[in-house]
Coordinates of C-alpha atoms in Angstrom, one line a residue:
Chain A
M941 CA -20.8 -62.0 4.8
K942 CA -23.4 -60.4 2.9
N943 CA -25.6 -60.0 6.0
L944 CA -23.0 -59.2 8.2
R945 CA -22.4 -56.2 6.0
N946 CA -26.1 -55.6 5.4
Q947 CA -26.3 -55.5 9.4
K948 CA -23.4 -52.9 9.6
L949 CA -24.5 -50.8 6.4
F950 CA -28.2 -50.4 7.7
P951 CA -27.6 -47.9 10.4
V952 CA -24.6 -46.0 8.2
G953 CA -27.0 -45.9 5.3
A954 CA -29.9 -44.5 7.7
M955 CA -27.5 -42.2 8.8
M956 CA -26.3 -41.1 5.3
T957 CA -30.3 -40.9 4.1
T958 CA -30.6 -38.1 7.2
T959 CA -27.6 -36.2 6.2
N960 CA -28.4 -36.2 2.4
S961 CA -31.9 -34.9 3.2
V962 CA -30.7 -32.0 5.4
A963 CA -27.6 -31.2 2.9
I964 CA -30.8 -31.1 0.0
Q965 CA -32.8 -28.7 2.2
K966 CA -30.0 -26.9 2.6
T967 CA -29.1 -26.5 -1.1
T968 CA -32.6 -25.8 -1.8
R969 CA -33.1 -22.9 0.6
N970 CA -29.5 -21.5 -1.1
I971 CA -31.1 -21.9 -4.5
R972 CA -33.9 -20.2 -3.5
K973 CA -32.2 -17.4 -1.9
T974 CA -29.8 -16.9 -5.1
V975 CA -32.7 -16.8 -7.6
S976 CA -34.6 -14.4 -5.1
A977 CA -31.6 -12.5 -4.8
F978 CA -31.4 -12.2 -8.8
F979 CA -34.8 -11.1 -9.2
L980 CA -34.5 -8.5 -6.8
S981 CA -31.6 -7.4 -8.5
I982 CA -33.2 -7.0 -11.9
L983 CA -36.0 -5.2 -10.1
A984 CA -33.7 -2.8 -8.6
W985 CA -31.9 -2.3 -12.3
I986 CA -35.3 -1.8 -13.7
I987 CA -36.1 1.0 -11.2
A988 CA -33.0 2.4 -11.5
L989 CA -33.2 2.8 -15.2
N990 CA -36.5 4.1 -15.2
G991 CA -36.0 6.4 -12.2
P992 CA -35.2 10.0 -12.4
A993 CA -32.1 10.2 -14.3
Q994 CA -29.3 12.6 -12.7
E995 CA -29.3 15.7 -14.4
P996 CA -25.5 17.0 -15.5
S997 CA -24.4 20.1 -14.8
V998 CA -22.0 22.4 -16.4
R999 CA -19.5 24.6 -14.5
F1000 CA -18.3 27.9 -15.9
I1001 CA -15.1 29.3 -14.5
D1002 CA -13.2 32.5 -15.1
V1003 CA -9.7 32.8 -16.1
N1004 CA -8.2 32.1 -12.7
G1005 CA -10.3 29.2 -12.0
G1006 CA -13.0 30.6 -10.3
T1007 CA -16.4 29.3 -10.7
I1008 CA -18.7 31.7 -12.4
A1009 CA -21.7 29.7 -12.2
E1010 CA -22.7 26.1 -12.1
V1011 CA -25.7 25.6 -14.5
S1012 CA -28.1 22.4 -14.6
A1013 CA -28.2 20.7 -18.0
Q1014 CA -30.2 18.4 -19.9
R1015 CA -28.8 15.5 -22.0
Q1016 CA -30.3 14.6 -25.4
A1017 CA -29.1 12.3 -27.9
E1018 CA -25.6 12.6 -26.4
Q1019 CA -25.5 16.2 -26.7
I1020 CA -25.6 18.6 -23.7
Y1021 CA -28.1 21.7 -23.9
L1022 CA -28.7 24.3 -21.4
S1023 CA -31.6 26.9 -20.6
V1024 CA -31.9 30.3 -21.9
D1025 CA -31.4 31.5 -18.5
A1026 CA -28.0 30.3 -18.5
V1027 CA -27.0 32.8 -20.8
R1028 CA -28.1 35.7 -17.9
Q1029 CA -26.0 33.9 -15.4
I1030 CA -22.9 33.3 -17.3
F1031 CA -22.6 36.5 -19.7
D1032 CA -25.3 39.0 -19.0
L1033 CA -27.8 39.8 -16.1
E1034 CA -29.6 41.8 -18.2
M1035 CA -30.3 39.8 -21.2
T1036 CA -33.9 39.7 -22.1
D1037 CA -35.3 36.8 -24.2
Q1038 CA -38.7 36.4 -25.9
Y1039 CA -40.0 33.0 -27.5
N1040 CA -42.8 32.9 -30.1
H1041 CA -44.4 29.8 -29.6
P1042 CA -46.6 29.2 -32.9
R1043 CA -43.2 30.4 -34.9
K1044 CA -40.5 28.5 -32.6
R1045 CA -38.3 31.6 -32.9
L1046 CA -36.3 32.7 -30.0
T1047 CA -34.9 36.4 -29.8
L1048 CA -32.2 37.2 -27.1
K1049 CA -31.2 40.8 -26.6
T1050 CA -27.7 41.1 -24.9
K1051 CA -25.2 43.8 -25.0
G1052 CA -26.5 46.1 -27.8
K1053 CA -26.9 42.6 -30.0
Q1054 CA -30.0 40.7 -31.1
I1055 CA -29.5 37.1 -31.8
R1056 CA -32.3 35.4 -33.4
L1057 CA -32.5 31.4 -33.4
Q1058 CA -35.3 29.3 -34.4
I1059 CA -36.1 25.7 -33.0
G1060 CA -34.7 22.6 -35.1
N1061 CA -32.4 25.2 -37.3
S1062 CA -28.7 25.8 -36.7
V1063 CA -28.3 29.0 -38.4
V1064 CA -28.2 31.8 -35.9
S1065 CA -28.7 35.6 -37.1
I1066 CA -27.1 38.3 -35.4
D1067 CA -28.2 42.0 -35.7
P1068 CA -27.0 44.7 -36.1
G1069 CA -24.7 43.8 -38.9
G1070 CA -26.9 40.6 -40.6
Q1071 CA -24.3 38.0 -39.7
T1072 CA -25.1 34.5 -39.4
R1073 CA -23.3 31.7 -37.6
T1074 CA -24.0 27.7 -38.0
L1075 CA -24.1 25.8 -34.7
P1076 CA -23.0 22.4 -35.0
T1077 CA -26.4 21.3 -33.2
P1078 CA -29.7 23.3 -33.5
P1079 CA -31.8 24.4 -30.5
I1080 CA -34.5 22.2 -29.2
I1081 CA -37.8 22.1 -27.1
I1082 CA -37.5 19.7 -23.8
E1083 CA -40.0 19.9 -21.4
Q1084 CA -41.8 22.6 -23.3
Q1085 CA -39.1 25.1 -22.9
P1086 CA -36.3 26.3 -25.4
M1087 CA -33.0 24.9 -24.8
L1088 CA -29.6 25.8 -26.3
P1089 CA -26.9 23.8 -27.5
I1090 CA -23.6 23.5 -25.5
A1091 CA -21.9 25.0 -28.7
F1092 CA -23.8 28.4 -28.0
F1093 CA -22.1 28.9 -25.0
T1094 CA -18.5 27.5 -26.1
Q1095 CA -18.4 29.2 -29.5
L1096 CA -21.1 31.8 -30.4
L1097 CA -21.6 34.0 -27.0
P1098 CA -17.7 33.8 -26.2
E1099 CA -17.1 35.0 -29.9
L1100 CA -19.8 37.6 -29.5
N1101 CA -18.3 38.7 -26.0
N1102 CA -14.7 38.5 -27.4
F1103 CA -13.8 35.7 -25.2
E1104 CA -12.2 32.6 -26.2
A1105 CA -13.8 29.2 -24.2
L1106 CA -12.1 26.0 -23.1
Y1107 CA -14.7 23.1 -23.1
N1108 CA -13.9 19.9 -21.2
P1109 CA -16.6 17.3 -22.3
S1110 CA -15.6 14.8 -19.9
L1111 CA -15.9 17.1 -16.8
N1112 CA -18.5 19.4 -18.1
R1113 CA -16.5 22.5 -17.4
V1114 CA -15.9 25.6 -19.5
Q1115 CA -13.2 28.2 -19.1
L1116 CA -13.8 31.6 -20.4
R1117 CA -10.9 34.0 -20.8
P1118 CA -9.8 37.0 -22.4
K1119 CA -9.4 36.5 -26.1
G1120 CA -5.6 36.5 -27.3
A1121 CA -4.9 38.3 -24.4
W1122 CA -1.7 36.1 -23.5
T1123 CA -0.4 35.3 -27.0
P1124 CA 3.1 36.5 -27.4
A1125 CA 2.0 39.1 -29.8
A1126 CA -0.3 40.8 -26.9
I1127 CA 2.6 40.4 -24.4
G1128 CA 5.2 42.2 -27.0
D1129 CA 7.6 41.0 -29.6
S1130 CA 10.6 42.1 -27.2
V1131 CA 10.2 39.3 -25.1
N1132 CA 11.9 36.2 -26.4
W1133 CA 11.3 33.2 -24.1
A1134 CA 13.2 30.1 -24.1
I1135 CA 11.8 27.4 -22.2
I1136 CA 13.7 24.3 -20.9
I1137 CA 11.7 21.1 -21.3
D1138 CA 13.5 18.1 -19.5
P1139 CA 11.5 14.8 -20.1
G1140 CA 12.8 12.8 -16.8
H1141 CA 14.9 9.5 -16.8
G1142 CA 15.9 8.0 -20.1
G1143 CA 18.0 5.2 -21.5
A1144 CA 18.2 1.5 -20.4
D1145 CA 19.4 1.9 -17.0
D1146 CA 17.2 4.9 -15.9
R1147 CA 13.5 3.7 -16.8
G1148 CA 11.8 5.4 -14.3
C1149 CA 8.7 4.2 -12.8
E1150 CA 7.0 1.4 -14.6
S1151 CA 3.3 0.5 -14.9
S1152 CA 1.6 -2.8 -14.5
T1153 CA 1.1 -2.7 -18.0
G1154 CA 4.6 -2.2 -18.9
L1155 CA 4.3 1.6 -19.8
L1156 CA 7.5 3.5 -18.8
E1157 CA 7.7 7.0 -17.4
K1158 CA 10.8 7.7 -19.7
D1159 CA 8.4 7.2 -22.9
I1160 CA 5.4 9.1 -21.6
V1161 CA 7.4 12.5 -20.5
L1162 CA 9.5 12.2 -24.0
A1163 CA 6.4 12.2 -26.0
L1164 CA 4.9 15.1 -24.0
A1165 CA 7.9 17.0 -24.3
K1166 CA 8.1 16.4 -28.0
Q1167 CA 4.4 17.7 -28.3
L1168 CA 5.2 20.6 -26.0
S1169 CA 7.7 21.7 -28.2
S1170 CA 5.9 21.8 -31.6
I1171 CA 2.6 23.6 -29.7
S1172 CA 5.0 26.1 -28.1
N1173 CA 7.3 26.8 -31.3
E1174 CA 3.8 27.5 -33.0
Q1175 CA 2.9 30.0 -30.1
G1176 CA 6.2 31.7 -30.8
I1177 CA 7.6 30.4 -27.8
Q1178 CA 11.1 28.6 -28.1
V1179 CA 11.2 25.1 -26.2
Y1180 CA 14.3 23.4 -25.6
L1181 CA 14.7 19.8 -24.8
T1182 CA 17.2 18.1 -22.4
R1183 CA 16.8 14.9 -24.3
Q1184 CA 15.6 14.2 -27.8
T1185 CA 15.7 10.5 -27.8
D1186 CA 15.7 7.5 -25.2
T1187 CA 19.2 8.1 -24.0
K1188 CA 20.8 8.5 -20.9
K1189 CA 21.5 12.0 -19.7
T1190 CA 23.2 13.1 -16.5
H1191 CA 21.9 15.8 -14.4
F1192 CA 24.9 18.0 -15.3
E1193 CA 24.2 17.5 -19.2
R1194 CA 20.5 18.5 -18.7
I1195 CA 21.7 21.7 -16.9
Q1196 CA 24.1 22.4 -19.1
V1197 CA 21.4 22.5 -21.9
A1198 CA 19.6 24.8 -19.8
K1199 CA 22.6 27.2 -19.6
R1200 CA 23.7 26.9 -23.1
N1201 CA 20.2 28.3 -24.3
Q1202 CA 19.6 30.9 -21.6
G1203 CA 16.6 29.2 -20.4
Q1204 CA 14.3 31.4 -18.6
L1205 CA 11.9 28.6 -17.3
F1206 CA 13.0 24.8 -16.7
L1207 CA 10.2 22.4 -16.4
S1208 CA 11.2 18.8 -15.5
L1209 CA 8.5 16.1 -16.6
H1210 CA 7.7 13.1 -14.7
C1211 CA 5.2 10.1 -13.6
N1212 CA 4.5 9.3 -10.3
A1213 CA 4.2 6.2 -8.2
S1214 CA 2.9 5.3 -4.8
F1215 CA 2.8 2.4 -2.4
S1216 CA -0.8 2.9 -2.5
P1217 CA -3.0 2.0 -5.6
H1218 CA -5.5 4.5 -4.7
E1219 CA -3.3 7.5 -4.9
K1220 CA -3.7 9.8 -7.9
G1221 CA -3.8 12.9 -9.5
I1222 CA -1.2 15.4 -11.0
K1223 CA 1.3 17.2 -8.5
I1224 CA 3.6 20.1 -9.0
Y1225 CA 7.2 20.3 -6.9
L1226 CA 9.3 23.0 -6.6
N1227 CA 12.8 23.4 -5.1
N1228 CA 13.0 24.5 -1.5
P1229 CA 15.2 23.4 0.7
K1230 CA 13.0 24.7 3.6
G1231 CA 9.9 22.8 2.3
Q1232 CA 8.3 20.1 3.8
L1233 CA 11.5 18.2 4.1
R1234 CA 14.4 20.9 4.7
F1235 CA 17.9 21.0 5.2
P1236 CA 18.9 22.0 9.0
S1237 CA 19.8 26.1 8.8
N1238 CA 23.1 25.2 10.8
V1239 CA 24.5 23.2 8.2
Q1240 CA 23.9 26.3 5.4
S1241 CA 26.2 28.5 7.3
A1242 CA 29.1 26.8 5.2
L1243 CA 28.8 27.9 1.7
T1244 CA 30.7 25.2 -0.1
G1245 CA 30.1 24.3 -3.8
Q1246 CA 27.5 21.5 -2.6
R1247 CA 25.6 24.4 -0.6
L1248 CA 25.8 26.8 -3.4
K1249 CA 24.2 24.3 -5.8
I1250 CA 21.5 23.9 -3.3
L1251 CA 20.6 27.6 -3.0
A1252 CA 20.7 27.6 -6.8
Q1253 CA 17.1 27.9 -6.5
A1254 CA 16.9 30.4 -3.5
N1255 CA 16.6 33.6 -5.8
F1256 CA 14.1 32.1 -7.8
L1257 CA 11.9 30.8 -5.3
K1258 CA 8.9 33.6 -5.8
Q1259 CA 8.9 33.2 -9.6
S1260 CA 8.8 29.4 -9.3
Q1261 CA 5.8 29.6 -7.1
D1262 CA 4.2 31.9 -9.4
F1263 CA 5.2 29.5 -12.4
A1264 CA 3.5 26.6 -10.0
H1265 CA 0.4 28.6 -9.5
A1266 CA -0.3 29.1 -13.3
L1267 CA 0.4 25.6 -14.0
Q1268 CA -2.0 24.5 -11.3
T1269 CA -4.6 26.8 -12.7
E1270 CA -4.5 25.4 -16.2
L1271 CA -4.0 21.8 -15.3
N1272 CA -7.1 21.8 -13.0
F1273 CA -9.1 22.7 -15.8
L1274 CA -8.2 19.0 -17.0
T1275 CA -8.7 17.1 -13.8
E1276 CA -11.4 16.2 -10.9
T1277 CA -8.5 15.7 -8.0
P1278 CA -7.4 19.1 -7.5
V1279 CA -3.7 19.3 -8.5
E1280 CA -1.1 20.2 -5.5
I1281 CA 2.1 21.9 -5.3
T1282 CA 4.5 21.0 -2.6
E1283 CA 8.0 22.4 -1.7
L1284 CA 10.7 20.1 -1.4
P1285 CA 14.5 19.8 -1.5
L1286 CA 14.8 18.5 -5.2
V1287 CA 17.8 17.3 -7.0
A1288 CA 16.1 17.3 -10.2
L1289 CA 16.3 21.3 -10.0
S1290 CA 19.2 22.1 -8.3
E1291 CA 21.8 23.9 -10.2
A1292 CA 19.1 25.6 -12.0
Y1293 CA 19.3 29.4 -11.9
M1294 CA 16.1 30.0 -13.4
P1295 CA 12.3 29.4 -12.2
A1296 CA 12.0 25.7 -12.4
L1297 CA 9.3 22.8 -11.8
V1298 CA 8.9 19.1 -11.4
L1299 CA 5.7 18.1 -12.9
E1300 CA 4.5 14.7 -12.1
L1301 CA 1.7 14.1 -14.9
G1302 CA -0.1 11.3 -12.8
Y1303 CA 0.6 7.9 -10.9
L1304 CA 1.6 4.9 -12.8
S1305 CA 0.5 2.6 -9.7
N1306 CA -3.0 4.1 -10.2
V1307 CA -5.5 2.4 -12.5
E1308 CA -7.4 5.7 -13.4
D1309 CA -4.2 7.7 -14.0
L1310 CA -2.7 5.0 -16.0
E1311 CA -5.7 5.1 -18.4
K1312 CA -5.1 8.7 -19.1
L1313 CA -1.8 8.8 -19.4
S1314 CA -1.9 6.0 -21.8
N1315 CA -4.6 7.9 -23.8
S1316 CA -3.1 10.2 -26.5
E1317 CA -5.6 12.7 -26.4
Y1318 CA -5.3 13.2 -22.6
I1319 CA -1.5 13.7 -23.4
A1320 CA -2.3 16.5 -26.2
G1321 CA -4.5 18.2 -23.7
V1322 CA -2.0 18.0 -21.1
A1323 CA 0.6 19.6 -23.6
Q1324 CA -2.0 22.4 -24.3
A1325 CA -2.6 23.2 -20.8
I1326 CA 1.2 23.4 -20.1
V1327 CA 1.9 25.8 -23.2
R1328 CA -1.1 28.2 -22.0
A1329 CA 0.3 28.0 -18.6
F1330 CA 3.6 29.4 -20.2
Q1331 CA 1.5 32.0 -21.6
R1332 CA -0.2 32.6 -18.2
Y1333 CA 3.2 33.0 -16.5
I1334 CA 5.0 35.2 -19.5
S1335 CA 2.1 37.7 -19.2
S1336 CA 2.2 38.0 -15.6
I1337 CA 5.7 39.2 -15.7
N1338 CA 5.1 41.0 -18.9
P1339 CA 1.3 42.0 -18.2
P1340 CA -0.5 42.9 -21.3
V1341 CA -2.5 46.0 -22.1
P1342 CA -5.5 45.8 -20.2
S1343 CA -8.1 44.5 -22.7
T1344 CA -11.4 46.4 -23.1
L1345 CA -12.8 42.8 -23.9
L1346 CA -12.9 41.9 -20.1
E1347 CA -15.5 44.5 -19.6
Chain B
M1027 CA -18.8 -75.4 7.7
S1028 CA -19.1 -72.2 5.8
D1029 CA -19.9 -70.5 9.0
T1030 CA -16.6 -71.1 10.3
Q1031 CA -14.8 -70.1 7.3
E1032 CA -16.5 -67.1 7.1
T1033 CA -15.5 -66.3 10.9
V1034 CA -12.0 -66.8 10.3
N1035 CA -12.1 -64.6 7.2
I1036 CA -13.5 -61.9 9.3
S1037 CA -10.8 -61.9 12.1
D1038 CA -8.4 -62.0 9.3
I1039 CA -10.0 -59.0 7.6
Q1040 CA -10.2 -57.1 11.0
S1041 CA -6.9 -57.8 11.9
E1042 CA -5.4 -56.5 8.6
R1043 CA -7.6 -53.2 9.6
I1044 CA -5.9 -52.8 12.6
S1045 CA -2.4 -53.2 11.6
R1046 CA -2.9 -51.0 8.6
A1047 CA -4.2 -48.2 11.0
Q1048 CA -0.8 -48.4 12.9
G1049 CA 0.2 -45.3 11.2
G1050 CA 2.8 -44.4 8.6
L1051 CA 5.9 -44.5 10.6
I1052 CA 5.5 -48.0 11.9
E1053 CA 4.3 -49.2 8.2
Q1054 CA 7.5 -47.2 7.1
L1055 CA 9.8 -49.2 9.8
A1056 CA 8.0 -52.3 9.2
G1057 CA 8.0 -52.3 5.3
D1058 CA 6.3 -55.0 4.1
A1059 CA 6.6 -56.8 7.0
Y1060 CA 2.9 -56.9 8.2
S1061 CA 2.9 -60.3 10.3
S1062 CA 2.6 -59.5 14.0
A1063 CA 5.8 -61.3 14.9
G1064 CA 8.1 -59.1 12.6
F1065 CA 6.6 -56.6 13.7
S1066 CA 7.1 -56.8 17.4
R1067 CA 10.5 -57.9 16.9
L1068 CA 11.1 -54.7 15.1
L1069 CA 9.4 -53.1 17.9
V1070 CA 11.7 -54.1 20.4
I1071 CA 14.6 -53.6 18.7
W1072 CA 13.7 -49.7 18.3
G1073 CA 12.3 -49.5 21.8
I1074 CA 16.0 -50.7 23.2
T1075 CA 18.0 -48.6 20.8
L1076 CA 15.9 -45.3 22.0
V1077 CA 16.6 -46.1 25.3
L1078 CA 20.2 -46.7 24.7
I1079 CA 20.6 -43.4 23.0
A1080 CA 18.5 -41.5 25.7
V1081 CA 20.6 -43.1 28.7
G1082 CA 24.1 -42.0 26.6
L1083 CA 23.0 -38.6 26.1
G1084 CA 22.4 -38.4 30.1
V1085 CA 25.4 -39.7 30.9
T1086 CA 27.5 -37.5 28.6
L1087 CA 25.5 -34.3 29.9
Y1088 CA 26.2 -35.3 33.6
L1089 CA 29.9 -35.7 32.8
I1090 CA 30.2 -32.2 30.9
E1091 CA 28.3 -30.5 33.9
R1092 CA 30.4 -32.2 36.2
S1093 CA 33.7 -31.1 34.5
K1094 CA 32.7 -27.6 34.3
Q1095 CA 32.0 -27.7 38.1
S1096 CA 35.5 -29.2 38.8
L1097 CA 37.4 -26.3 36.7
V1098 CA 36.1 -23.7 39.2
P1099 CA 35.6 -25.6 42.5
T1100 CA 36.7 -22.2 44.7
A1101 CA 34.7 -19.7 42.7
P1102 CA 32.2 -18.3 45.0
P1103 CA 28.6 -18.3 44.3
P1104 CA 27.2 -15.1 42.3
L1105 CA 25.9 -12.6 44.5
P1106 CA 22.7 -10.8 43.4
I1107 CA 24.2 -7.1 43.9
A1108 CA 27.1 -7.8 41.6
A1109 CA 24.9 -8.8 38.5
N1110 CA 25.3 -6.4 35.5
P1111 CA 22.3 -4.5 34.9
S1112 CA 23.2 -4.8 31.4
D1113 CA 22.4 -8.7 31.3
I1114 CA 18.8 -8.2 32.7
P1115 CA 16.7 -8.0 29.7
P1116 CA 15.1 -4.8 29.9
P1117 CA 10.9 -5.0 29.7
P1118 CA 9.6 -4.3 26.4
Q1119 CA 8.5 -0.8 25.4
E1120 CA 6.5 0.7 22.8
V1121 CA 7.9 2.0 19.8
N1122 CA 6.0 4.1 16.9
L1123 CA 6.6 3.0 13.2
F1124 CA 5.4 5.1 10.7
L1125 CA 3.6 2.9 8.1
L1126 CA 1.4 3.8 5.1
D1127 CA -2.4 3.7 5.7
T1128 CA -3.4 2.7 2.3
T1129 CA -6.9 4.2 2.6
A1130 CA -6.2 7.5 4.0
L1131 CA -3.0 7.6 2.2
T1132 CA -0.8 8.9 4.9
L1133 CA 1.9 7.8 7.1
V1134 CA 0.6 6.7 10.5
P1135 CA 2.2 5.7 13.5
V1136 CA 1.7 2.0 14.4
K1137 CA 2.7 0.7 18.0
I1138 CA 5.0 -2.4 18.4
E1139 CA 6.7 -3.7 21.5
R1140 CA 10.0 -4.0 21.7
R1141 CA 13.1 -5.0 24.2
L1142 CA 15.2 -1.9 23.5
H1143 CA 19.1 -1.9 23.9
A1144 CA 20.3 0.6 26.6
E1145 CA 23.0 2.3 24.2
L1146 CA 21.6 5.0 21.9
T1147 CA 22.8 3.8 18.5
K1148 CA 22.0 0.3 19.3
R1149 CA 18.8 1.5 19.9
L1150 CA 18.7 3.4 17.0
S1151 CA 19.7 0.5 15.0
Q1152 CA 17.1 -1.6 16.5
I1153 CA 14.1 0.9 15.8
V1154 CA 15.3 1.2 12.1
T1155 CA 15.4 -2.5 11.4
A1156 CA 12.0 -3.0 13.0
L1157 CA 10.7 -0.1 10.4
I1158 CA 12.3 -2.0 7.5
Q1159 CA 10.9 -5.4 8.8
E1160 CA 7.4 -4.7 10.1
T1161 CA 4.3 -4.7 7.9
P1162 CA 1.3 -5.3 10.0
P1163 CA -2.2 -6.0 8.1
N1164 CA -3.5 -3.0 6.6
F1165 CA -0.5 -1.1 6.2
R1166 CA 2.3 -0.9 3.6
N1167 CA 5.6 -0.5 4.4
T1168 CA 7.5 2.1 2.3
I1169 CA 10.9 0.5 2.6
P1170 CA 11.8 -1.7 -0.3
R1171 CA 12.0 -5.5 0.5
G1172 CA 15.6 -6.7 1.2
T1173 CA 16.9 -3.4 2.7
V1174 CA 19.3 -3.6 5.3
L1175 CA 20.7 -1.3 7.8
N1176 CA 24.2 -1.9 7.5
E1177 CA 25.3 0.8 10.2
A1178 CA 23.8 3.6 12.5
Y1179 CA 25.9 6.7 14.0
I1180 CA 25.0 9.6 16.1
D1181 CA 27.5 12.5 15.9
S1182 CA 28.0 15.4 18.5
Q1183 CA 25.6 17.7 16.4
Q1184 CA 22.9 15.1 16.9
T1185 CA 23.1 14.1 13.4
A1186 CA 21.8 10.3 12.9
Y1187 CA 23.7 8.8 9.9
L1188 CA 21.7 5.5 8.7
D1189 CA 24.0 3.3 6.2
F1190 CA 21.3 1.4 4.2
S1191 CA 22.0 -1.4 1.6
N1192 CA 21.8 -0.5 -1.7
H1193 CA 18.5 -2.1 -2.0
L1194 CA 17.0 1.3 -0.7
T1195 CA 17.7 2.7 -4.1
D1196 CA 18.0 -0.1 -6.5
G1197 CA 14.6 -1.8 -5.0
H1198 CA 12.6 1.5 -5.2
I1199 CA 9.6 2.0 -7.4
G1200 CA 10.4 5.5 -8.0
G1201 CA 8.2 8.6 -8.3
T1202 CA 8.3 11.9 -6.2
T1203 CA 5.6 10.6 -3.8
A1204 CA 6.8 7.0 -3.4
E1205 CA 10.5 8.6 -2.5
L1206 CA 9.0 11.3 -0.2
L1207 CA 7.1 8.5 1.7
T1208 CA 10.1 6.2 2.2
I1209 CA 12.1 9.1 3.5
T1210 CA 9.5 10.7 5.5
A1211 CA 8.8 7.2 7.1
I1212 CA 12.3 6.9 8.0
L1213 CA 12.7 10.4 9.5
K1214 CA 9.2 10.2 11.6
T1215 CA 10.2 7.1 13.0
V1216 CA 13.7 8.4 14.3
F1217 CA 12.3 11.7 15.4
D1218 CA 9.4 10.0 17.2
A1219 CA 11.7 7.8 19.1
F1220 CA 14.4 10.0 19.9
P1221 CA 12.7 13.6 20.0
E1222 CA 15.6 15.1 22.1
E1223 CA 18.7 13.0 20.9
I1224 CA 18.6 13.4 17.5
K1225 CA 17.7 16.5 15.4
Q1226 CA 18.5 15.7 11.7
V1227 CA 19.3 12.5 9.8
Q1228 CA 21.6 11.9 6.8
I1229 CA 20.9 8.8 4.6
L1230 CA 23.9 6.8 3.3
I1231 CA 23.8 3.8 0.7
E1232 CA 26.6 1.2 1.3
G1233 CA 28.6 4.1 3.2
E1234 CA 28.6 6.7 0.9
E1235 CA 26.6 10.1 0.7
V1236 CA 24.0 9.7 -2.0
K1237 CA 22.4 12.7 -4.2
T1238 CA 18.9 11.0 -4.3
L1239 CA 17.1 8.0 -4.0
A1240 CA 15.1 7.7 -7.0
G1241 CA 16.1 10.7 -9.1
H1242 CA 14.1 13.6 -7.1
L1243 CA 14.5 14.3 -3.7
N1244 CA 17.7 15.8 -2.6
L1245 CA 19.7 13.6 0.1
S1246 CA 23.0 15.3 -0.4
Q1247 CA 22.6 16.8 3.2
P1248 CA 21.0 16.1 6.4
L1249 CA 17.4 16.3 6.7
H1250 CA 14.8 17.2 9.2
L1251 CA 11.1 17.8 9.0
F1252 CA 8.9 20.9 8.7
Q1253 CA 6.3 20.8 12.1

């Protein structure tokens, strides 16, 4: 029995030995490949770390979103610094500068003012007048050149030029706009604006979109609406919400809030969703029965009650478009993906006899948008941008006295 | 002596291996009866039973066929000219279904082949049902799962009425973009298949007109697309 088994096993054993040796060779080759790939990737990583770092750039944009200049910057200890030449590119082409190497003093002459800075010192003196200002970060020397901190461009220079600057550090964008030009005081006290904010959906039955993490559209839009209300009231703009709590409201009830308070603008807040996880960004929709989707013209002949409700927005189309562009300009400052405006027949805005928009804040089906919408700082930034859009739109209807600050 | 015993033992082991190798079915039929006599008996019984069943089925089918012929003995053989054209299956035709290209983020036409019905409304039903059901790889269907097209009509003003089950609204993910994609996919598919016959589409849910699918778009009227 043993002999027979041995006789049978011998060739099988030989085959197994051959197979094993082939397998061992393959495994050895695979290990070699993996180890080489590992060391190569480490080498690539070291090269990438020591290689020339991508220099950041800061884009300065004007009040209408147009680019004034995009200037290269240097990053040191998490701070952004710009060259002296950037002052010329952005604020004053005729500016002159003088740098005293031994004393490390920099003097800038711009628009009749003399600004004196010292490397390593946060205090800046301004003549005539002998005023001083303190920067959060002092100027420094990078590659033997004096470099100015970003605050010099977002705080000091705008102040001296009667501008106000909005700085978006995540996108390295600075918007310069006339100081105080759009405050209600500048527009005129006679204008008493009432804006209707409509947080979409609400209640247990109407939750709107839902993210994979359980974040609900109805909660995001209500939180934003409350912030909007608070900021707008501080700015002298009266805001009315169509719902104050997580309750279900019919379209009729929402429109009644607008009518009762004689609203002059209607903004419906929503969060978007798509079948593709790649779709992202803020979108603005306005009600137009002749938009991308449209009601046929032959059906419009009968002015039934339903038709009149649809046509309620027809008289306000131009104002809605102006409001949409104001909102687009302000929101574009916050996001890399350009904000789109689309015209569609919308039920959310039907029966609103005032300029009206639907604002989709971002896609709950997209990871990046979801992260933003979960961030309270981002929501606060959106609220401030919307209030600026209100001011921009109101000023376009009641233009303020041309400001000499713009000269 | 020991050699003889070992030979016997080996032949036993081999026969056992063979009997085990007969497979699961026979093993199940035979149960624990591994002896060759028991197994042969069972095989014969089952063989005879199967032959009898086959013969019985054959006879039954022959009788049924014969009885049919005897009912209409005088009927003339059908002439090729007399055949109804609608009975002849039409050749497959290409149809464009508009599905979401998840990379390009746009609705794109995806060709499928279908034997389409000659009648307009039935053809419309077929195409919209195909749009609901088809999801080729690399594309996303914008119609919620479980949606059924209950009925389709076309009126004299070339308005198509598509009556969907409530899954179209209840199962929708929401959001203006998603709602727009769903409606646009339906409209583009219909207008592409019926460029002359259908001018606008009214969406109905369970036979009723609806204001909206997910709270954004106004569906209270028939719709067409801006070209």
